[in-house]
mmCIF file of C-alpha atoms in Angstrom:
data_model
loop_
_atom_site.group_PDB
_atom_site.id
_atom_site.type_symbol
_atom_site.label_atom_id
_atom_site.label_comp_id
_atom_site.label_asym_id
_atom_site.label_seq_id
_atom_site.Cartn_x
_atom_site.Cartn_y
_atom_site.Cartn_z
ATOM 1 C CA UNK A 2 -49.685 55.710 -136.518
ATOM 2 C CA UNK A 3 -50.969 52.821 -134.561
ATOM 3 C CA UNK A 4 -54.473 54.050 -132.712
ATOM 4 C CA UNK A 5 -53.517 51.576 -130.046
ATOM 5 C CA UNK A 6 -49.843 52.919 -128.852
ATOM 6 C CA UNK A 7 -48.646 53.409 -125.711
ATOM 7 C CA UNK A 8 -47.081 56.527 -124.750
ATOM 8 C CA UNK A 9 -43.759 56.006 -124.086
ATOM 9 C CA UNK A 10 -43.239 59.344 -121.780
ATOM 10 C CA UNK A 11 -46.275 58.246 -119.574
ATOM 11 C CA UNK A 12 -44.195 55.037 -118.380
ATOM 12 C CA UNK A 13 -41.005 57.439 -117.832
ATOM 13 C CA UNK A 14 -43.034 59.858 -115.525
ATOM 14 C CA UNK A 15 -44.928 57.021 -113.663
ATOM 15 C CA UNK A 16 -40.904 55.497 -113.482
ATOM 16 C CA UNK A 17 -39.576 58.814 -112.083
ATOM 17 C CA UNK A 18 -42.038 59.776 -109.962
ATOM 18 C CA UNK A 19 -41.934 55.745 -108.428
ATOM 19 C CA UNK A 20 -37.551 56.724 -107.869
ATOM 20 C CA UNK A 21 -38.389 59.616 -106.111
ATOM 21 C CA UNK A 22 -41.273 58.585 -104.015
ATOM 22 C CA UNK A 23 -38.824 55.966 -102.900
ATOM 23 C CA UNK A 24 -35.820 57.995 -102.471
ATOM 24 C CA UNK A 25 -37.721 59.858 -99.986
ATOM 25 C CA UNK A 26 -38.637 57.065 -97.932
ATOM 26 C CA UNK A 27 -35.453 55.881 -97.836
ATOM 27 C CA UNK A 28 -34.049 59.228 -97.249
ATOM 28 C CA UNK A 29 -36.889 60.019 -94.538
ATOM 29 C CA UNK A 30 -36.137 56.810 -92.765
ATOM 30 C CA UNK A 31 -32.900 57.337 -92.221
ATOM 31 C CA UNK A 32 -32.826 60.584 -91.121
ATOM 32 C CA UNK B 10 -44.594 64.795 -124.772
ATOM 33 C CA UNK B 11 -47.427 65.517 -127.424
ATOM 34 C CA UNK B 12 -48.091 61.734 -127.586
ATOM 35 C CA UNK B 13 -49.651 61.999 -124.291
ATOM 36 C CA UNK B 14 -51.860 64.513 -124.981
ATOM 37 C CA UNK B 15 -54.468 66.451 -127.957
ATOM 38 C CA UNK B 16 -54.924 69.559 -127.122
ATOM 39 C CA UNK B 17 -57.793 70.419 -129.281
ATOM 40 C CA UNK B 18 -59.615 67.478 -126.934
ATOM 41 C CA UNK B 19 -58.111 69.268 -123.805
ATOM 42 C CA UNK B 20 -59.477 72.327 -124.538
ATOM 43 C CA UNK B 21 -62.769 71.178 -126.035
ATOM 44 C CA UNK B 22 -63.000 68.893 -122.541
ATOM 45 C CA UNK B 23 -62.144 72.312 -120.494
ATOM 46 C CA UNK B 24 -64.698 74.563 -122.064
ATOM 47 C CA UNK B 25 -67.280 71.856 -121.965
ATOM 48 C CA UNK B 26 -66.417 70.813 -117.988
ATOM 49 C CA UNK B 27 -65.653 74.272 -116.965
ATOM 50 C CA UNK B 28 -68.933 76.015 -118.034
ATOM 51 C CA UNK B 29 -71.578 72.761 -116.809
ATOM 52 C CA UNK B 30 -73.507 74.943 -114.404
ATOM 53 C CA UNK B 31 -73.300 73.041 -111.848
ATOM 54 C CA UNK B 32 -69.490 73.013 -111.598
ATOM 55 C CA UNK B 33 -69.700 77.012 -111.660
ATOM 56 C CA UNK B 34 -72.007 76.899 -108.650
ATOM 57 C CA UNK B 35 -69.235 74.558 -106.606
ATOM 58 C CA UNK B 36 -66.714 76.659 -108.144
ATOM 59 C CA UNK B 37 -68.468 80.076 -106.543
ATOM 60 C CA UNK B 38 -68.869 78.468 -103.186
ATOM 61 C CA UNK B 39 -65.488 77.390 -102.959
ATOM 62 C CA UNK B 40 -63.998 80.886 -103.836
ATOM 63 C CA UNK B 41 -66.764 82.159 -101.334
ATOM 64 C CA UNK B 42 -65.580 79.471 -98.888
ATOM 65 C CA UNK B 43 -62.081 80.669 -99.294
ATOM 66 C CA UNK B 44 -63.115 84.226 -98.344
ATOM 67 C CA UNK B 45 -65.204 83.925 -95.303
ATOM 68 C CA UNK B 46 -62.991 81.336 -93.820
ATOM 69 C CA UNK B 47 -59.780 83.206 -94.221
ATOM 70 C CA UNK B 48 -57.935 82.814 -90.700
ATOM 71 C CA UNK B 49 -54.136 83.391 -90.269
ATOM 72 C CA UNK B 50 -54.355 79.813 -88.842
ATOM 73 C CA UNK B 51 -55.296 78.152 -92.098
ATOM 74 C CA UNK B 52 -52.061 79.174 -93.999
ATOM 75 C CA UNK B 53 -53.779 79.329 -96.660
ATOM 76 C CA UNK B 54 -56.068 75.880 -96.845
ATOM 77 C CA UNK B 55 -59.084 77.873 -96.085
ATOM 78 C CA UNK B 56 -60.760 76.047 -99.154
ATOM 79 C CA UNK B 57 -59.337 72.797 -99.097
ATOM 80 C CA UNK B 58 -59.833 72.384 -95.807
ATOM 81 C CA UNK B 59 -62.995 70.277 -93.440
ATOM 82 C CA UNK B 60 -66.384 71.730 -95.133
ATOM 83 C CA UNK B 61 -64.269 72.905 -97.989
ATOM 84 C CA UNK B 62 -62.443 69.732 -98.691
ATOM 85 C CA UNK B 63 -65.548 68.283 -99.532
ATOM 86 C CA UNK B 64 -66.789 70.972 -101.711
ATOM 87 C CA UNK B 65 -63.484 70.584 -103.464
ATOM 88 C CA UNK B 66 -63.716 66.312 -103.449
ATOM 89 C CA UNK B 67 -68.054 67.131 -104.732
ATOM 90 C CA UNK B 68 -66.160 69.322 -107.457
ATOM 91 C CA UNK B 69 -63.481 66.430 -108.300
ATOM 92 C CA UNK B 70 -66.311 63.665 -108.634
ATOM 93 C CA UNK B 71 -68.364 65.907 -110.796
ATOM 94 C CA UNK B 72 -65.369 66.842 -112.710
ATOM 95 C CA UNK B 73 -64.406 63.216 -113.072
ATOM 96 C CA UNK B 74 -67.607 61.245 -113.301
ATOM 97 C CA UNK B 75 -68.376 59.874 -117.160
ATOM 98 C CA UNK B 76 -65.300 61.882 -118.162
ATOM 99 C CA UNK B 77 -64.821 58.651 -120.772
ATOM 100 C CA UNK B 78 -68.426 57.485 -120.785
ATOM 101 C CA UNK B 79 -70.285 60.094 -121.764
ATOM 102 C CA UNK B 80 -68.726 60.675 -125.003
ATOM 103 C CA UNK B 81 -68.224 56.691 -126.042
ATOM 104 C CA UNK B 82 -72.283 56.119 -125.206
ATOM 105 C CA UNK B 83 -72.336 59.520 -126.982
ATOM 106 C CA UNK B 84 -70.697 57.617 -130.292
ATOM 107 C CA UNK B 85 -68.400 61.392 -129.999
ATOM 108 C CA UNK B 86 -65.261 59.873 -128.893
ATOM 109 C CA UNK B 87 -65.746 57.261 -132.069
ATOM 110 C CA UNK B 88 -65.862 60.390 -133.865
ATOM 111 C CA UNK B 89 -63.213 61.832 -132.759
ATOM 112 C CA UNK B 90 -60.974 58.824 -133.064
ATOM 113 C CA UNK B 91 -61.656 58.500 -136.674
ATOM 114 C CA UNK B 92 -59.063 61.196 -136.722
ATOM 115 C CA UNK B 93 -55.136 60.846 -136.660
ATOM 116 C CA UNK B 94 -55.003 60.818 -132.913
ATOM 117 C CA UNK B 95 -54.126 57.705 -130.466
ATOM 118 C CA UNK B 96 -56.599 56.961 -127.715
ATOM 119 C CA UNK B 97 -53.410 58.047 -125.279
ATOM 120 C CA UNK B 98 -53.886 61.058 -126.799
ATOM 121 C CA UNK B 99 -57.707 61.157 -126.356
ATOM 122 C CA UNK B 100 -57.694 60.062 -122.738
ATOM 123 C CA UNK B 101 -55.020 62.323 -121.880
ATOM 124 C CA UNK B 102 -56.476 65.090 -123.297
ATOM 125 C CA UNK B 103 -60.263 64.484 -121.514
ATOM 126 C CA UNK B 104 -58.391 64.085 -118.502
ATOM 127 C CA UNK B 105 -56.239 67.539 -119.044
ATOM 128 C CA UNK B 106 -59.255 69.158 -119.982
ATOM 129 C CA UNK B 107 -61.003 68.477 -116.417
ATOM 130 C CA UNK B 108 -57.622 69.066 -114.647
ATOM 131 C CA UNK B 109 -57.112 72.449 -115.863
ATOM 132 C CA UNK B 110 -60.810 72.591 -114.593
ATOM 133 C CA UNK B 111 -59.901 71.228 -111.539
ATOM 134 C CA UNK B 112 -56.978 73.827 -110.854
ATOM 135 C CA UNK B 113 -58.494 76.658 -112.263
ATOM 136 C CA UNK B 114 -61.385 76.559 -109.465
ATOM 137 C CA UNK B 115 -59.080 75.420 -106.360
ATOM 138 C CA UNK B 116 -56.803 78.199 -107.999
ATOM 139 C CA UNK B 117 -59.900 80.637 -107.685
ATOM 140 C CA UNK B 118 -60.879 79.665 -104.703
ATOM 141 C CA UNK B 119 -57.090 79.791 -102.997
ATOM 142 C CA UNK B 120 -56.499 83.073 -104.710
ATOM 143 C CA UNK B 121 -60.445 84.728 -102.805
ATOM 144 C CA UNK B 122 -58.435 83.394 -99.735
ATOM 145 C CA UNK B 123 -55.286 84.936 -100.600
ATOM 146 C CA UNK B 124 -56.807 88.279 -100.991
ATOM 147 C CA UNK B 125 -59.241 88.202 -97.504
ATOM 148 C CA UNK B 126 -55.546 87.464 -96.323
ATOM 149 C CA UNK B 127 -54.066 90.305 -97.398
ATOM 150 C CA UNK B 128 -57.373 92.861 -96.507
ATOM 151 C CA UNK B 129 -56.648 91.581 -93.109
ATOM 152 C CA UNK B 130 -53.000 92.617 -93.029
ATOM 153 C CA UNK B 131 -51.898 88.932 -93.343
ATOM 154 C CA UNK B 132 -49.077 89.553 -95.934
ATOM 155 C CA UNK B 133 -46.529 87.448 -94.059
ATOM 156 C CA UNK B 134 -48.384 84.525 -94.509
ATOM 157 C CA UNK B 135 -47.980 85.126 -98.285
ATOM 158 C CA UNK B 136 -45.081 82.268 -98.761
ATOM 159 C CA UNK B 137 -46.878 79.778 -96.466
ATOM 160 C CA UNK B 138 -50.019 80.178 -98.860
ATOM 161 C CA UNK B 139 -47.746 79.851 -101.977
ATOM 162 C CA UNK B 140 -46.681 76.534 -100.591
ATOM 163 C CA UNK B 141 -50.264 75.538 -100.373
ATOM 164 C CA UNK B 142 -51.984 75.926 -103.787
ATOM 165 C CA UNK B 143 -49.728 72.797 -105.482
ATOM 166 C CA UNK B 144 -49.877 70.932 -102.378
ATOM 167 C CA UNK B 145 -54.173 70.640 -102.072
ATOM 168 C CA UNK B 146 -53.850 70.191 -106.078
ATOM 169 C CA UNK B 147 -51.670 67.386 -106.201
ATOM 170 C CA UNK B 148 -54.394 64.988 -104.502
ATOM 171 C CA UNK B 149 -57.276 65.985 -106.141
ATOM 172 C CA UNK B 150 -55.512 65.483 -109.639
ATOM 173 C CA UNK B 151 -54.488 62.164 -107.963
ATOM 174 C CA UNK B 152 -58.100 61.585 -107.166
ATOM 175 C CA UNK B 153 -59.003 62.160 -111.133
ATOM 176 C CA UNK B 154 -56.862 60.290 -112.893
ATOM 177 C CA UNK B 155 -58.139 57.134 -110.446
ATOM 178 C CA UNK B 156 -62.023 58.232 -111.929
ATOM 179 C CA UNK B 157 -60.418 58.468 -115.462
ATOM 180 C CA UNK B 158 -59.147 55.162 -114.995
ATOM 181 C CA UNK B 159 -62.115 53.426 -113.244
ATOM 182 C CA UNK B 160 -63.931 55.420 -115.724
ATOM 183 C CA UNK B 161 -62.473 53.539 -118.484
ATOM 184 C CA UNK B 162 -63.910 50.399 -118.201
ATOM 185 C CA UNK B 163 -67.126 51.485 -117.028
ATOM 186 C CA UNK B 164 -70.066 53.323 -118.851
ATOM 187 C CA UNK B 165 -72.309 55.893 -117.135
ATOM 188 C CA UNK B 166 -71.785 58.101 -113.889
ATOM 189 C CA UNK B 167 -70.005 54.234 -112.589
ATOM 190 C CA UNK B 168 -66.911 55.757 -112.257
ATOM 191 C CA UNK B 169 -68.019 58.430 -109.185
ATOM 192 C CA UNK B 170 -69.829 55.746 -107.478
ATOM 193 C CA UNK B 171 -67.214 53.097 -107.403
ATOM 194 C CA UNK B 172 -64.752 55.864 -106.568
ATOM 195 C CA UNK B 173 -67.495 57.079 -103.435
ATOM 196 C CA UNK B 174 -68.475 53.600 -102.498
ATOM 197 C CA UNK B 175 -64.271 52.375 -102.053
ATOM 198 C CA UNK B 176 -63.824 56.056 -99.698
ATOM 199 C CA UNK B 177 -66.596 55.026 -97.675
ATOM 200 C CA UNK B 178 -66.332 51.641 -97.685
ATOM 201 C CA UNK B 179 -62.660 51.885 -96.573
ATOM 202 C CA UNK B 180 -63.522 54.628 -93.845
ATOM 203 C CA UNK B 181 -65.967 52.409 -92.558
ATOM 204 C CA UNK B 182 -63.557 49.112 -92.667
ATOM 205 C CA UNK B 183 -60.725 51.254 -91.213
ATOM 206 C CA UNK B 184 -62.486 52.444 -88.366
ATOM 207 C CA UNK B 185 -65.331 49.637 -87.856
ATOM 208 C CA UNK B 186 -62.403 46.307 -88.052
ATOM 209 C CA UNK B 187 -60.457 47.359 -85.188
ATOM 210 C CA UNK B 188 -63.164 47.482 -82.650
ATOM 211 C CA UNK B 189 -65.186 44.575 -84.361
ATOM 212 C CA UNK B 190 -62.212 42.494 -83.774
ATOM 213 C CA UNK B 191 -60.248 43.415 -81.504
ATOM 214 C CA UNK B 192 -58.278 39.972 -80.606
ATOM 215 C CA UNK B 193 -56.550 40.564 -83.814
ATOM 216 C CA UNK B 194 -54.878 43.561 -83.518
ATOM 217 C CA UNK B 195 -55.666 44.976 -86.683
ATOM 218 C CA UNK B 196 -55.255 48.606 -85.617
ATOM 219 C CA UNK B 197 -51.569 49.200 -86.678
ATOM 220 C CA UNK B 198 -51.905 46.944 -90.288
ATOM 221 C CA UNK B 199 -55.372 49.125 -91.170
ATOM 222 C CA UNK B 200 -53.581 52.187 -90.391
ATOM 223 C CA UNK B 201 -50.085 51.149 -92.225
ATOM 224 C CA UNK B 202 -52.556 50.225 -95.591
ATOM 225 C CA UNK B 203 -54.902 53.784 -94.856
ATOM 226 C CA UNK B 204 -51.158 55.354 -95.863
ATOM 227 C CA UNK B 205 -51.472 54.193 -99.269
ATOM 228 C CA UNK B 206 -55.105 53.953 -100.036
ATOM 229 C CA UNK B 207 -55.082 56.350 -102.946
ATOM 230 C CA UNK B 208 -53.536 59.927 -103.146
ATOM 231 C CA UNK B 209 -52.399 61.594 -99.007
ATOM 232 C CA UNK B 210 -53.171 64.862 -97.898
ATOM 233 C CA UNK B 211 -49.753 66.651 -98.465
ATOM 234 C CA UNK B 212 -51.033 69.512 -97.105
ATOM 235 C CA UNK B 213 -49.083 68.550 -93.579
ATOM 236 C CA UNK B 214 -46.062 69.390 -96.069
ATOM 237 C CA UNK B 215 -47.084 73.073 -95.746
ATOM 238 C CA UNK B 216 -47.488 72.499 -92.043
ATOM 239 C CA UNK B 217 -43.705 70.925 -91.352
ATOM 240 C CA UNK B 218 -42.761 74.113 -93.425
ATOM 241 C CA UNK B 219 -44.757 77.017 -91.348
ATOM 242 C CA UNK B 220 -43.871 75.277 -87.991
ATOM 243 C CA UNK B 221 -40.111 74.380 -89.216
ATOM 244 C CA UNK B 222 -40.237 71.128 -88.830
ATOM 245 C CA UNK B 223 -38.707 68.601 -90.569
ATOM 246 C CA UNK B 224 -40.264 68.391 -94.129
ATOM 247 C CA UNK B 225 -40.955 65.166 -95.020
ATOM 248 C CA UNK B 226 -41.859 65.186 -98.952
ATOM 249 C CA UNK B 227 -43.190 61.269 -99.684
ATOM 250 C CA UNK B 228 -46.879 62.107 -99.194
ATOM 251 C CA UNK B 229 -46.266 64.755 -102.225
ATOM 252 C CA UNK B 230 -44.975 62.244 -104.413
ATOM 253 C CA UNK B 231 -46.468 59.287 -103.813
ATOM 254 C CA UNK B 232 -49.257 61.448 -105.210
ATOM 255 C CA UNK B 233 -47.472 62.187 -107.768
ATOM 256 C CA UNK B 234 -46.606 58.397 -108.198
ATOM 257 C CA UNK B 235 -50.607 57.844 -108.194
ATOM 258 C CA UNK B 236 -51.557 60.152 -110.305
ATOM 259 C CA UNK B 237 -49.181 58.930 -113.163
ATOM 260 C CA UNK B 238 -49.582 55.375 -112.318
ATOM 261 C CA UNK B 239 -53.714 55.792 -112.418
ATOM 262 C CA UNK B 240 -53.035 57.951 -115.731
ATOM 263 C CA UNK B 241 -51.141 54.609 -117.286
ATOM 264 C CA UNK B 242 -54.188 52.349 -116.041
ATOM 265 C CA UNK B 243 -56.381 54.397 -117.827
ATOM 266 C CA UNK B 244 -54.674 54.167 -121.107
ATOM 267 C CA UNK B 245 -53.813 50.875 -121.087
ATOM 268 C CA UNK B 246 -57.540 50.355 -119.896
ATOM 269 C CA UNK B 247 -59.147 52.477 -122.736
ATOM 270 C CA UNK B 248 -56.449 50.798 -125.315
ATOM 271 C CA UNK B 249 -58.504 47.285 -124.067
ATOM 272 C CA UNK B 250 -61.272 48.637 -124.757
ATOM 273 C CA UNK B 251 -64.521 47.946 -127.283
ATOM 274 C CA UNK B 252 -65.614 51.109 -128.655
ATOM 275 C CA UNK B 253 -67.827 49.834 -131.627
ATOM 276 C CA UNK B 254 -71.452 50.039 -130.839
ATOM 277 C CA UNK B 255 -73.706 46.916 -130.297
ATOM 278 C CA UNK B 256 -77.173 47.501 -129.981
ATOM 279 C CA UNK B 257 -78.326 45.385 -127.045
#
């Protein structure tokens, strides 16, 4: 195991919480 | 999932974090906060609201502050790394460790307001105050992940004082550039920025919903987007890092 890796679920969250943080912009501007 | 985190670290961080004496004493006068101030009013921010919110931000810092420092200048988290764990894995769990903290005490202290609710006859506020408890912990965990990642490149008690010196420092800019220079119009752009200078209050969230309103959610997760994007700093931050020990 390489002491140095990079979790690959931490760039998924930070990904999916970046879609919906958007989506509701978009969403909120529109309505 | 378990790549983000060690729980043995997490829990070792809790126990160590959650019984520092001084974090019991903020912990106690938020929960007494949360009693006193109980008001039907407050659905249910009584402590995460004006004096409280600070309490609760004093509570964050000290929850925060050398949360990576103290146990590299330590040599413990050299120790520790000797093991089969990544550093992911080490920050994360440091950082879980004081979040559970975190929560536990705005959990107490939302719960002492809960109950003065309810003594009072207040049990239709009971959703409203549901609503509350994630919404005032989302920005405070937003808040720690930022010292865990400031925290990672610095040594010492750095990490709360760059963290308290960019709130102020910002406050003061936001409210001192507009009338300084006022030919500029800088009102609207300092305002526009304020919106994403680290984690919002999504406590108006709970507001929209008690008034019925319209709810709009993107203060909640662009928390949410902070506090994961701060968490990723942090470990990529650490992963830079030198942990062997010069002497100077």
């Amino acid at each position: 195991m390489k002491q140095r890796a990079m979790p690959r679920w931490l760039y998924i969250l930070t990904a999916a919480a970046a879609v919906a943080w958007l989506l509701a912009r978009l969403l909120g501007r529109q309505a | 999932m378990s790549a983000l985190v060690s729980w043995p670290v997490a829990r070792a961080t809790a126990r160590e974090r959650g019984l520092a004496p001084l974090n019991l004493v903020i912990a106690s006068v938020l929960v007494l906060l949360g009693m006193v101030k109980s008001s039907a009013d407050a659905w249910g921010a009584e402590a995460f609201s004006s004096m409280a919110a600070a309490w609760f931000f004093l509570l964050t810092l000290l929850l925060g502050a050398r949360l990576l420092s103290e146990e590299i200048e330590s040599g413990h988290a050299q120790l520790v790394l000797l093991r089969p764990i990544t550093r992911a894995q080490y920050a994360g769990g440091r950082f879980l460790g004081a979040a559970f903290v975190l929560c536990a005490a705005g959990t107490a202290a939302w719960a002492s307001s809960l109950v003065a609710a309810l003594l009072r006859g207040g049990a239709n506020e009971v959703p409203g105050r549901i609503l509350v408890l994630p919404l005032a912990l989302l920005p405070a965990l937003g808040w720690l992940a930022t010292l865990l990642a400031v925290g990672a490149v610095t040594s010492g008690w750095t990490n709360a004082g760059i963290l308290v010196a960019a709130r102020v420092g910002w406050f003061l800019l936001r409210l001192g550039l507009p009338v300084a220079l006022p030919r500029l119009g800088l009102g609207p752009w300092v305002e526009a920025i304020d919106h994403y200078f680290g984690p919002q209050d999504a406590l108006v969230i709970a507001r929209q919903a008690q008034y019925g309103e319209r709810i709009e959610l993107s203060p909640a997760l662009w928390d949410l987007l902070w506090l994961f994007a701060a968490w990723l700093a942090a470990v990529r931050l650490f992963n830079l890092r030198e942990l062997a020990r010069r002497r100077a």
